Short mmCIF file of C-alpha atoms and ligand atoms in Angstrom, two decimals:
data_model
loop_
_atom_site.label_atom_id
_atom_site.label_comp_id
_atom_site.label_asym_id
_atom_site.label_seq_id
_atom_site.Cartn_x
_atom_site.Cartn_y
_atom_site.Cartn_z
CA UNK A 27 3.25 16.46 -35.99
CA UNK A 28 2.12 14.05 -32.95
CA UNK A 29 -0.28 11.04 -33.51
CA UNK A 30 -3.11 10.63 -32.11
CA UNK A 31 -4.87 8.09 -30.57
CA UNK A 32 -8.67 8.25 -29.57
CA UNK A 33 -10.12 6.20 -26.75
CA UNK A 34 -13.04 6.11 -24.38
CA UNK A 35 -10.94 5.35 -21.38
CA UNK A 36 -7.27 6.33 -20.56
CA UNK A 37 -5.95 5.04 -17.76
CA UNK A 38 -2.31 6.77 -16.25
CA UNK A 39 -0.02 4.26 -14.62
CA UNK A 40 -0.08 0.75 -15.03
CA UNK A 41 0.98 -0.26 -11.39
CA UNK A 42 -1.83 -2.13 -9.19
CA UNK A 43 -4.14 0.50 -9.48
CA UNK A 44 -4.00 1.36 -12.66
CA UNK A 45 -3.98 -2.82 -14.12
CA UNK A 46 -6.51 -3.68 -11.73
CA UNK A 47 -8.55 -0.94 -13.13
CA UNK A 48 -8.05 -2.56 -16.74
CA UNK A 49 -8.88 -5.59 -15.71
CA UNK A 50 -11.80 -4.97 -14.15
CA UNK A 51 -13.30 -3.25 -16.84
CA UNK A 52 -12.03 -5.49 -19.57
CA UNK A 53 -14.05 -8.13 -16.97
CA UNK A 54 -17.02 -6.15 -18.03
CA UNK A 55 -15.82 -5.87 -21.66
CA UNK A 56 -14.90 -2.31 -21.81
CA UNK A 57 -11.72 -1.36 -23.20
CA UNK A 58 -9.32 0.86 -22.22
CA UNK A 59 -5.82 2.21 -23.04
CA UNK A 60 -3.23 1.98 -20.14
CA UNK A 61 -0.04 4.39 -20.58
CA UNK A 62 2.95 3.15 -18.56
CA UNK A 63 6.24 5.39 -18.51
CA UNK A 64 8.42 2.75 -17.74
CA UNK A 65 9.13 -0.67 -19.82
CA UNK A 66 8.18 -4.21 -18.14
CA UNK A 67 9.35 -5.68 -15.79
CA UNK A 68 10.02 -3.06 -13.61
CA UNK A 69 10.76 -1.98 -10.16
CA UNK A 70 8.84 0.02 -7.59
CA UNK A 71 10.01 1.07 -3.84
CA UNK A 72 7.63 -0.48 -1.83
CA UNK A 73 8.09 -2.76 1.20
CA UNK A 74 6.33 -5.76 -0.95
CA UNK A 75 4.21 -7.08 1.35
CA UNK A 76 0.78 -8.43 -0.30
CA UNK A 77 -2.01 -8.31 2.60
CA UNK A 78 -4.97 -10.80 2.32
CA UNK A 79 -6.98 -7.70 0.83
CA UNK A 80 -4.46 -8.31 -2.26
CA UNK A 81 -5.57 -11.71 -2.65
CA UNK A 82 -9.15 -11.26 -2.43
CA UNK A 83 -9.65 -8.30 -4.86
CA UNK A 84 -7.36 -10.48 -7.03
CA UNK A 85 -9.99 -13.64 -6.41
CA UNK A 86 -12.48 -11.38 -8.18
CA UNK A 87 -10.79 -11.75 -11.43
CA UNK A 88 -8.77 -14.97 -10.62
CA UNK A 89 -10.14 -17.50 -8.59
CA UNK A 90 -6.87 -19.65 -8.58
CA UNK A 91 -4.65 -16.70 -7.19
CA UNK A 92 -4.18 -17.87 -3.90
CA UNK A 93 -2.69 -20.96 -5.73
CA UNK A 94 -0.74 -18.85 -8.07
CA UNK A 95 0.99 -17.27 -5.10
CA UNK A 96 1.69 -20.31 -2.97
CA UNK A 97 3.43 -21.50 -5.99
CA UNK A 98 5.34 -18.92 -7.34
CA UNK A 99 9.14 -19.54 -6.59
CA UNK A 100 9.37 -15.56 -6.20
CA UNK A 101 6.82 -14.95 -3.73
CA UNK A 102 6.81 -15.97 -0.02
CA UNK A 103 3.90 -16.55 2.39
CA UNK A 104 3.77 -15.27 5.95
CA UNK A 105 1.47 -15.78 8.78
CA UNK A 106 1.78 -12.71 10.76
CA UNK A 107 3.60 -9.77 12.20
CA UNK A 108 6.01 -9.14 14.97
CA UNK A 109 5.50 -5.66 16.60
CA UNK A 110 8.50 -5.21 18.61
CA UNK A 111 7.89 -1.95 20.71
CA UNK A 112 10.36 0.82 21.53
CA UNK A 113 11.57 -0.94 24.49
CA UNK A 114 12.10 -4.22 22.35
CA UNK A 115 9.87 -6.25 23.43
CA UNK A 116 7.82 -8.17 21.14
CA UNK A 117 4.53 -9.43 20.60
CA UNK A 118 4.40 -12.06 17.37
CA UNK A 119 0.66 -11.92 16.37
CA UNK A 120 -0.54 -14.26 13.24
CA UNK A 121 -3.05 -13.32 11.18
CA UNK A 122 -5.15 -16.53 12.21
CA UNK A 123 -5.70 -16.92 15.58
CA UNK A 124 -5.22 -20.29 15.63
CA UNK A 125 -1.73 -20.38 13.69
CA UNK A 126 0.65 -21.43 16.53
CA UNK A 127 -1.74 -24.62 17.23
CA UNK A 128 -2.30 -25.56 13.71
CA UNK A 129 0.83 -24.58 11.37
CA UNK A 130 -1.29 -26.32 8.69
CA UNK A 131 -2.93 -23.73 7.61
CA UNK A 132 -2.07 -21.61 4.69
CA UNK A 133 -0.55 -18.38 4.56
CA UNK A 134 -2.80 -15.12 4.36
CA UNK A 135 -0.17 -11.98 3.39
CA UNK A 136 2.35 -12.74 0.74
CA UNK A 137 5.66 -10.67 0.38
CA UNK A 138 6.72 -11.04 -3.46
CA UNK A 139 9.53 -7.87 -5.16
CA UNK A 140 7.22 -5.19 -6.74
CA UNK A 141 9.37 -5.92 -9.71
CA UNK A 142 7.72 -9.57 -9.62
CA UNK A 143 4.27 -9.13 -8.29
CA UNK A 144 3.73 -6.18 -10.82
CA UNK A 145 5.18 -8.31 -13.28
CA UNK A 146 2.99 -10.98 -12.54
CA UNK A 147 -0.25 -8.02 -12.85
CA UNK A 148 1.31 -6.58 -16.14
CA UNK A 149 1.18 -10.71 -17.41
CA UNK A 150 -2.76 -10.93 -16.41
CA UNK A 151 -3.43 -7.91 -17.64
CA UNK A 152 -1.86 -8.64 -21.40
CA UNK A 153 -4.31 -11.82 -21.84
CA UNK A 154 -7.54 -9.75 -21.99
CA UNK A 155 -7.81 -8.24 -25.19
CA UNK A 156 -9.76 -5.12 -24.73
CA UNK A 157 -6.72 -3.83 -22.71
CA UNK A 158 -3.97 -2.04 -25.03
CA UNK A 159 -0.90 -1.32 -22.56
CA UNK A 160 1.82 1.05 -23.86
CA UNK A 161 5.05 1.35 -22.17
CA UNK A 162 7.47 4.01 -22.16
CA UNK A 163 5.01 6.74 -22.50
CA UNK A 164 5.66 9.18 -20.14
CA UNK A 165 2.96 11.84 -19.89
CA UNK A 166 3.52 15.28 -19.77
CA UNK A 167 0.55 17.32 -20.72
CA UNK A 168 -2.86 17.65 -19.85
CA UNK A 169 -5.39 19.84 -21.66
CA UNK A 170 -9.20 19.76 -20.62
CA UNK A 171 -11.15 19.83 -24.25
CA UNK A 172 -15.00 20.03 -24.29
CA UNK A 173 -15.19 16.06 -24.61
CA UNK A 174 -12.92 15.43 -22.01
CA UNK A 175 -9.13 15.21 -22.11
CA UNK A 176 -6.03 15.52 -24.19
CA UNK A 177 -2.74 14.06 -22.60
CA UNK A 178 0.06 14.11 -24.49
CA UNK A 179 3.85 12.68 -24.14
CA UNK A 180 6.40 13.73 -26.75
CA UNK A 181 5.23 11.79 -29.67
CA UNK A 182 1.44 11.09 -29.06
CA UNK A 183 -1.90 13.11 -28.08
CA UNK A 184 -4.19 10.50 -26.29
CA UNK A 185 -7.95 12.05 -26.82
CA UNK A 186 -9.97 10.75 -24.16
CA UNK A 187 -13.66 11.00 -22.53
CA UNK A 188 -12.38 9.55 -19.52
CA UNK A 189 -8.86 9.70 -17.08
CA UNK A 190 -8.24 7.27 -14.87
CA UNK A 191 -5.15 8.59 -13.34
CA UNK A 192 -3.31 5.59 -11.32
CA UNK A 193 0.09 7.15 -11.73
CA UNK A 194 1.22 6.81 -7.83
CA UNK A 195 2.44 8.87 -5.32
CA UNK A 196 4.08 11.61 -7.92
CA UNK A 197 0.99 11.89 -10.48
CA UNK A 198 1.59 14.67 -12.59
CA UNK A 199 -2.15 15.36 -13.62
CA UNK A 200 -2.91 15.87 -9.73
CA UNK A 201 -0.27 18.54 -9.42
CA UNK A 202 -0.59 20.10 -12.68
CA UNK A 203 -4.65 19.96 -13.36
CA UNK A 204 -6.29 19.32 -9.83
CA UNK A 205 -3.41 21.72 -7.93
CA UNK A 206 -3.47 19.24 -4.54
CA UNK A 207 -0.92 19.20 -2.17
CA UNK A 208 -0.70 17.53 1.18
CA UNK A 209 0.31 18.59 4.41
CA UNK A 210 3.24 16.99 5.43
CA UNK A 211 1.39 15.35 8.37
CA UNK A 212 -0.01 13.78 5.46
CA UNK A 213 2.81 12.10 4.06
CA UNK A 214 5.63 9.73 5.34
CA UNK A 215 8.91 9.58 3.73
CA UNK A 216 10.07 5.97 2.93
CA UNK A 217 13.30 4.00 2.14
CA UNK A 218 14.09 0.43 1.15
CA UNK A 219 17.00 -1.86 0.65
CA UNK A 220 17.17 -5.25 -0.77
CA UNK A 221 19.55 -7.55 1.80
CA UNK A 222 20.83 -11.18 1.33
CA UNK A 223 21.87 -13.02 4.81
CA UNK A 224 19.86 -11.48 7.63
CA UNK A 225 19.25 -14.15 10.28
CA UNK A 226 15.19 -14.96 10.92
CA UNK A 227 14.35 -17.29 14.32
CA UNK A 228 10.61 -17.08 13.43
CA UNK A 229 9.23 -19.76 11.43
CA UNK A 230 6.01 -18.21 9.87
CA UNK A 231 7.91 -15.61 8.32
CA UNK A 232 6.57 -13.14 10.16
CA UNK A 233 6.66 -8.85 9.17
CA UNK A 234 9.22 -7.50 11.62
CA UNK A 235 7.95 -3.73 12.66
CA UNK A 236 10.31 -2.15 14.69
CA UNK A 237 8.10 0.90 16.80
CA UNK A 238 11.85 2.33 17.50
CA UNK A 239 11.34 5.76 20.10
CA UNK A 240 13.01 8.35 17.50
CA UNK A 241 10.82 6.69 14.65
CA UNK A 242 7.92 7.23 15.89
CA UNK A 243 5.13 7.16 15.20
CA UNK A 244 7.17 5.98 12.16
CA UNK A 245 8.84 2.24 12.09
CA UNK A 246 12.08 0.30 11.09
CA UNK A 247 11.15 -2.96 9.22
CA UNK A 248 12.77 -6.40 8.13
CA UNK A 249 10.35 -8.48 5.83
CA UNK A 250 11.20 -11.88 4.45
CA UNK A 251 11.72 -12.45 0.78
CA UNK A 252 12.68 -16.10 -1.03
CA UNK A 253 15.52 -17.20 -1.51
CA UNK A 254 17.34 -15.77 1.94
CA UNK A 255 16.75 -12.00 0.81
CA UNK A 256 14.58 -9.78 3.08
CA UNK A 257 13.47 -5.99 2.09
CA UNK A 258 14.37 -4.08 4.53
CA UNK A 259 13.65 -0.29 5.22
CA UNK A 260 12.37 2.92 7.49
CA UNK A 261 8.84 5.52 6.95
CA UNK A 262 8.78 8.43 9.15
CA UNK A 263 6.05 11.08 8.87
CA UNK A 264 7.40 14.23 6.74
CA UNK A 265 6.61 16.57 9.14
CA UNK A 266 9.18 14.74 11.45
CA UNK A 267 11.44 14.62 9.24
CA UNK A 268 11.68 17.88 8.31
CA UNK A 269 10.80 19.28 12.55
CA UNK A 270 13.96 17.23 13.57
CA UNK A 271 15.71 17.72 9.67
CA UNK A 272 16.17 13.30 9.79
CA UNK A 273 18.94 12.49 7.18
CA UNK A 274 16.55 8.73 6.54
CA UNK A 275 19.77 7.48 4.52
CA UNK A 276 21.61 7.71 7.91
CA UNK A 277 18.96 6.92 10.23
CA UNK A 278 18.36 3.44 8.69
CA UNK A 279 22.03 2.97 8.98
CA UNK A 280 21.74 3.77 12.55
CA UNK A 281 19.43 1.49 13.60
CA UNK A 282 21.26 -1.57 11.91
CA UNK A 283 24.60 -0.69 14.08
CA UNK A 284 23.40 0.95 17.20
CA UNK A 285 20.77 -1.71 18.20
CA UNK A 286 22.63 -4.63 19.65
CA UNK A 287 20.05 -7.24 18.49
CA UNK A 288 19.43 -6.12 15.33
CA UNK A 289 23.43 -5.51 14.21
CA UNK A 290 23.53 -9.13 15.41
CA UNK A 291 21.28 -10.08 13.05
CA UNK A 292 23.40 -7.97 10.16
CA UNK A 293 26.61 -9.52 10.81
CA UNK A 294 26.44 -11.78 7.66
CA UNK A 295 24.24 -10.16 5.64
CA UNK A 296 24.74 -7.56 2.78
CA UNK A 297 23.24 -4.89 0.87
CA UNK A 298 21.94 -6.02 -2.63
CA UNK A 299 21.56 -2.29 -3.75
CA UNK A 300 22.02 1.38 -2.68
CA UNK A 301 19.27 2.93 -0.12
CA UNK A 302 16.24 3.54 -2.60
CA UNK A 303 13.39 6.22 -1.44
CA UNK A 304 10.22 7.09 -2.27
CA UNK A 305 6.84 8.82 -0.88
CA UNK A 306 3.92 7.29 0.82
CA UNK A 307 0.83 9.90 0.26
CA UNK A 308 -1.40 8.65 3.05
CA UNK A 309 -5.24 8.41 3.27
CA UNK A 310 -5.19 10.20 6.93
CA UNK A 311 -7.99 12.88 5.13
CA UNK A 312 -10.76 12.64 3.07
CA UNK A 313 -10.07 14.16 0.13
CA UNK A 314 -12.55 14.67 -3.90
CA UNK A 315 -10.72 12.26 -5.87
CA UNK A 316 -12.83 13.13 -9.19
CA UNK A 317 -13.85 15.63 -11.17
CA UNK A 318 -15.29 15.77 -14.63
CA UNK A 319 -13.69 13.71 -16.37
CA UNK A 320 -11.68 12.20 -14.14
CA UNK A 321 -10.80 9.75 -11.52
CA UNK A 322 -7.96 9.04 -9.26
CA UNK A 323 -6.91 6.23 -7.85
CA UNK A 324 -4.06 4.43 -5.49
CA UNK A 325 -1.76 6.71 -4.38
CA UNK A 326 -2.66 9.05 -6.72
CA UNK A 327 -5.88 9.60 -4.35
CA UNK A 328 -3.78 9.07 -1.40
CA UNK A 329 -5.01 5.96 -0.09
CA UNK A 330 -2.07 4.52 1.97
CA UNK A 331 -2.76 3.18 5.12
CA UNK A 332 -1.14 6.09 7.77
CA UNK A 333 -0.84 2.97 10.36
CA UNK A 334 0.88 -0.05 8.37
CA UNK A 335 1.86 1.73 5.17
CA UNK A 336 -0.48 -0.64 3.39
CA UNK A 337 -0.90 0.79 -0.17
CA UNK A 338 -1.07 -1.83 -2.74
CA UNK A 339 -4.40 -3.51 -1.97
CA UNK A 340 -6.15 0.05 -1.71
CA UNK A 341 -5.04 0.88 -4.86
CA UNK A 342 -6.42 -2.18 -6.20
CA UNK A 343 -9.53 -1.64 -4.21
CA UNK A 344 -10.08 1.98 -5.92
CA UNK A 345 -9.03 0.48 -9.03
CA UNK A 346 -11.93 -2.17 -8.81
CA UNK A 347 -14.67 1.06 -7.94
CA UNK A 348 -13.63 3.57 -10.34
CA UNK A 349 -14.17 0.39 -13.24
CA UNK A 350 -17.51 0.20 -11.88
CA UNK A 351 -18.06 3.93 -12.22
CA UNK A 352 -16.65 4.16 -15.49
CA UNK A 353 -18.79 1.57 -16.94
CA UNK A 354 -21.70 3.61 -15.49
CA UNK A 355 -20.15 6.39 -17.16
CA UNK A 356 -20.17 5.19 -20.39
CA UNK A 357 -23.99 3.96 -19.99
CA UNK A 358 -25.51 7.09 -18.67
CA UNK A 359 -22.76 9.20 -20.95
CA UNK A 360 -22.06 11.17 -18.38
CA UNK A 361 -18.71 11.92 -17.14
CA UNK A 362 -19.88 15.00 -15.81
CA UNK A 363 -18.66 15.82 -11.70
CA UNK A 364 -22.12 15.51 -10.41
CA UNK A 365 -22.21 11.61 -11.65
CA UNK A 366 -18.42 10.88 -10.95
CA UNK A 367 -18.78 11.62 -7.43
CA UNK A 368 -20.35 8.32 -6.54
CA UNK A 369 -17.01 7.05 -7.44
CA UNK A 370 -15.93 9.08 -4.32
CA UNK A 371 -18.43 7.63 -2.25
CA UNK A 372 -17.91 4.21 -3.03
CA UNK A 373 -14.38 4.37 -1.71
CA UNK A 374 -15.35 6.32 0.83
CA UNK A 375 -17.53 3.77 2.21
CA UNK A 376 -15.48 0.70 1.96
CA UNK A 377 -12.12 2.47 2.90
CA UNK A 378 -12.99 5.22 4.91
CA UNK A 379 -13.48 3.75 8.49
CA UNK A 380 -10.24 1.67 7.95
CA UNK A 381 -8.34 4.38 6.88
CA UNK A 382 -10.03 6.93 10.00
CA UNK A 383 -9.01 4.30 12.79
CA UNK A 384 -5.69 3.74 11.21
CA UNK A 385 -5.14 7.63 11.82
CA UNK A 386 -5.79 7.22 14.98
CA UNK A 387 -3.12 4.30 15.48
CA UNK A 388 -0.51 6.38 14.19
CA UNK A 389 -1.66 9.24 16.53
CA UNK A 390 -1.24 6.89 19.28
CA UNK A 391 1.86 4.79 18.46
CA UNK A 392 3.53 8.34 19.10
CA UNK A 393 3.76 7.27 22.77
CA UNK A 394 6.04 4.80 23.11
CA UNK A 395 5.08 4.20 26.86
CA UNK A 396 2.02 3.32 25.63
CA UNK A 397 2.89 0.98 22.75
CA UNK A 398 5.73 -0.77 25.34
CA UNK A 399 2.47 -1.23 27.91
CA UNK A 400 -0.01 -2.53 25.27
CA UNK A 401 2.53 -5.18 24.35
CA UNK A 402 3.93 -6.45 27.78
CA UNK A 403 -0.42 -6.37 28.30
CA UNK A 404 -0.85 -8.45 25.60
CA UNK A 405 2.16 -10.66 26.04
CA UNK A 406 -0.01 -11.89 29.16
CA UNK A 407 -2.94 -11.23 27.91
CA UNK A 408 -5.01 -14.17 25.53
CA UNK A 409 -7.69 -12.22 24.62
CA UNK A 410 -6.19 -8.77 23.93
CA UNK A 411 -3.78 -11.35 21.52
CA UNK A 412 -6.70 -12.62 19.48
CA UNK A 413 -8.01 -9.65 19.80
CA UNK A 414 -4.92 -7.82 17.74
CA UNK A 415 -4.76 -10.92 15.55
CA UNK A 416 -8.80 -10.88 14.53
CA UNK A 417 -8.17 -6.92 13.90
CA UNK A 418 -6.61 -7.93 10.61
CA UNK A 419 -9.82 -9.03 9.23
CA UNK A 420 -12.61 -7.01 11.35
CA UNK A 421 -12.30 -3.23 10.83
CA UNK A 422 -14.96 -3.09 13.88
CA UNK A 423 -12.28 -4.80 16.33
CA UNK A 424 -9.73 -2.06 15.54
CA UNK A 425 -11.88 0.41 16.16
CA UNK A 426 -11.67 -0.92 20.27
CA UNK A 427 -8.00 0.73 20.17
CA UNK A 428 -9.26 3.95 19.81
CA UNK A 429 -11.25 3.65 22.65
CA UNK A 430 -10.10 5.05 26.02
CA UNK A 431 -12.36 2.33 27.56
CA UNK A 432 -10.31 -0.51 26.26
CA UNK A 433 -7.14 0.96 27.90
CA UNK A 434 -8.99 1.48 31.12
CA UNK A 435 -9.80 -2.20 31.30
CA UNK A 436 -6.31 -3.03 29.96
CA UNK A 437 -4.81 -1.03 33.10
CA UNK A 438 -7.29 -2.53 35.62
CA UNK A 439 -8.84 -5.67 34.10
C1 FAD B 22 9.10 2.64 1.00
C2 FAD B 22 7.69 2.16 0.75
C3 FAD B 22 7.25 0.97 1.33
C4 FAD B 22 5.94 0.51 1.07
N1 FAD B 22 5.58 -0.72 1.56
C5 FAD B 22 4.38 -1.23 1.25
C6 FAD B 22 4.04 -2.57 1.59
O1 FAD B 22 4.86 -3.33 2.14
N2 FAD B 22 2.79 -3.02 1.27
C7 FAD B 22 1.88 -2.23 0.65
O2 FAD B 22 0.74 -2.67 0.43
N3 FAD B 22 2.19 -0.97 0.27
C8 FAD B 22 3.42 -0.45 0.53
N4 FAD B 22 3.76 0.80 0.07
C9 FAD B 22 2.77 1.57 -0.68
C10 FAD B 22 2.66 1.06 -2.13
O3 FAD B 22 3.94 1.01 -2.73
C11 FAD B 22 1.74 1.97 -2.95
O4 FAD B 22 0.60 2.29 -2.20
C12 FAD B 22 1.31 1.31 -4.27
O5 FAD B 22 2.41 1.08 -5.11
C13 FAD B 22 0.29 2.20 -4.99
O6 FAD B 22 -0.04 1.65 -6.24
P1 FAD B 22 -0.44 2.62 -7.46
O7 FAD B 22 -0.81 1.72 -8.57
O8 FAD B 22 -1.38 3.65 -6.98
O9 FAD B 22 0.90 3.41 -7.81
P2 FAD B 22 2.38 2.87 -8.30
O10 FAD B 22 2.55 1.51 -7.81
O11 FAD B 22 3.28 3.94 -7.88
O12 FAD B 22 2.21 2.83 -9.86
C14 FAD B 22 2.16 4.02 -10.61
C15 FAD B 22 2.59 3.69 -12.05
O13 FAD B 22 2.43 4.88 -12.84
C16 FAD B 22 3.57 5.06 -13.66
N5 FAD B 22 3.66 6.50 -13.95
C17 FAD B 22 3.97 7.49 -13.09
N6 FAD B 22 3.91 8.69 -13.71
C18 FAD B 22 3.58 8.44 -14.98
C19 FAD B 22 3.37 9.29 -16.13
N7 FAD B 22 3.52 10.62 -16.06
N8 FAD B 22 3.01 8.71 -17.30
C20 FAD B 22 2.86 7.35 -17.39
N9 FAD B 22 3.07 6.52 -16.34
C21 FAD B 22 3.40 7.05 -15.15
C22 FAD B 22 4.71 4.54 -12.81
O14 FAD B 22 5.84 4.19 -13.59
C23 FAD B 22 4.05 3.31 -12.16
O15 FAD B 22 4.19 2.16 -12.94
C24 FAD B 22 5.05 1.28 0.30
C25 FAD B 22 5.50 2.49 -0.28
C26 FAD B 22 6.81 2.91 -0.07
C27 FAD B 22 7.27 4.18 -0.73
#
């Protein structure tokens, strides 16, 4: 006979999405029950960088996180990234304009191991009490009851008015209950590894994207880590991978010995683990990401960035709205469809035109004659610079790339 636990809200996953979720409602004081498969601290494949978005959801609950990160012995700052285009040249843009006059300043992304930085969630989320995390609950079963939900794992049946379902990229209550798929234009294939010895010139730890031709509109990347580590690793669109049947394993392995200046950069380095891989569901079309009952959120709702890969802080983000929605939920008592949906709309309208103009990046990053002009452009260019720099705050400068003006100036201004 299984146990069984009651509870207003049930949240799946306890990764950003899902903790953020708790902690945003326990905020409100609203408890909730979060089910984790896996035991603390654990490890997610990810490419562990922590945009500024991270940092300010996370200022919502914790004023003092910037602090917390520049700090932490496990987490690094950066100040910006280094495209380096298929013909390898390279633009280094910071994510303040005014970094290479003033390095002063203080960093704005982070890069910290998923098995930290979750760690570090997991931590904040155990001091509020109205959150109840249980680990190593894997769940299996999801029956729709006339109150709401049932979910089950071997030994327990959760009863619940409300899912939250946070439970990443291979959520089991979107394939089983909602039925979803995506198209595999809709999903990029990704692979990390964990190195110790790479060499780095750059002194603001800057995000190494390598646009490399047969990635694209895919890329190969090297990101810093303390402690002379870096996590290094490859995402190529599924559809390409399965058009030109990619073995990603071997095409990572590739790139590190058939590119003269990045083998150099190998020579003393080596691999802390085997090639890890893992899916990146990406936001590149709107999709209903509740129902009665339920909400998704993360990658669970397939939020991920198609452009930069950028999934943690949009899980978060999601996380933040469907606490708001469940707390007006609980109010109204109402967890019908109809009165979910504003959930929906909500993230619509705070990531939608992000996530729209970042589909169109990755349509255009296919061309690498355009991506190698851009950057030689901008290598001589101040304002087209700032211009990529200011992009990573302003949603409305981004949306210039997408406009065949702005290359028409580019080619004769
Ligand atoms: C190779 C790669 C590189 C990436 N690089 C970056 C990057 O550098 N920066 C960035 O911002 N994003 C990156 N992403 C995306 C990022 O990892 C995700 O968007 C992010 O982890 C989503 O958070 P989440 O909380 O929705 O899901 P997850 O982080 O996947 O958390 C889901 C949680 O649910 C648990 N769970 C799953 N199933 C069940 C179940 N049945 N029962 C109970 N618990 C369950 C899991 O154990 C996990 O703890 C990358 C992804 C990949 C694959």
């Amino acid at each position: 006979m299984k146990k069984i636990i009651s509870t207003k809200v049930c949240i799946i996953g306890a990764g950003p999405a899902g903790l953020s979720c708790a902690m945003f409602l326990a905020q409100n004081n609203i408890p909730s029950v979060v089910l984790e498969k896996e035991k603390f601290p654990r490890d997610k494949i990810c490419g562990d960088a922590l945009s500024g978005k991270v940092v300010s959801v996370l200022k919502k609950l914790f004023p003092q996180t910037l602090q917390d990160f520049n700090k932490a012995d496990n987490t690094i700052g950066c100040y910006g990234i280094n495209f380096i285009a298929p013909n390898l040249t390279n633009i280094e843009i910071p994510f303040k304009k005014d970094f290479f006059a003033n390095k002063n300043i203080l960093p704005s992304g982070f890069v910290s191991k998923r098995l930290d930085f979750d760690h570090y969630l997991y931590q904040r989320a155990k001091t509020f009490e109205q959150i109840t995390i249980l680990e190593n609950i894997a769940i299996t079963n999801f029956t729709k009851i006339h109150s709401g939900y049932e979910i089950e794992d071997d030994n327990t049946v959760f009863q619940t008015l409300l899912i939250i379902d946070c439970s990443g990229a291979q959520s089991k209550f979107v394939r089983k209950t909602i039925q979803k798929s995506l198209k595999l234009k809709e999903h990029c294939a990704g692979l990390r590894v964990y190195y110790k010895g790479i060499s780095f010139t750059n002194d603001g730890n800057f995000l190494e994207l390598y646009f490399l031709e047969n990635l694209l509109p895919g890329y190969f990347w090297i990101f810093p880590l303390p402690n002379g580590e870096a996590n290094v690793g490859l995402g190529i669109r599924s559809d390409y991978v399965s058009k030109h049947k990619i073995n990603l394993k071997q095409k990572l392995q590739e790139v590190i010995e058939s590119i003269p200046e990045i083998k150099k950069r190998f020579e003393n380095a080596t691999a802390l683990e085997s090639i890890k891989g893992f899916g990146l569901p990406l936001g590149a079309k709107k999709h209903a990401i509740s129902g009665d009952h339920y909400m998704l959120c993360g990658d669970a709702a397939s939020l991920i960035d198609p452009f930069t890969g950028e999934g943690i802080s949009n899980a978060m983000i999601s996380g933040m709205y469907a606490a708001q929605q469940a707390e007006k939920c609980i109010v109204a008592n109402d967890f019908s469809a109809n009165f979910i949906k504003n959930y929906d709309t909500q993230v619509y309208k705070r990531l939608g035109p992000e996530l729209r103009i970042s589909t169109w990046l990755q349509k255009l990053v296919q061309y690498p004659w355009l991506f190698n002009f851009v950057v030689k452009k901008a290598n001589t260019n101040k304002e087209l610079r700032e211009t990529i720099s200011c992009m990573f705050d302003d949603v409305d400068l981004r949306k210039k790339f997408t406009n065949p003006r702005f290359y028409l100036r580019l080619l004769f201004g």
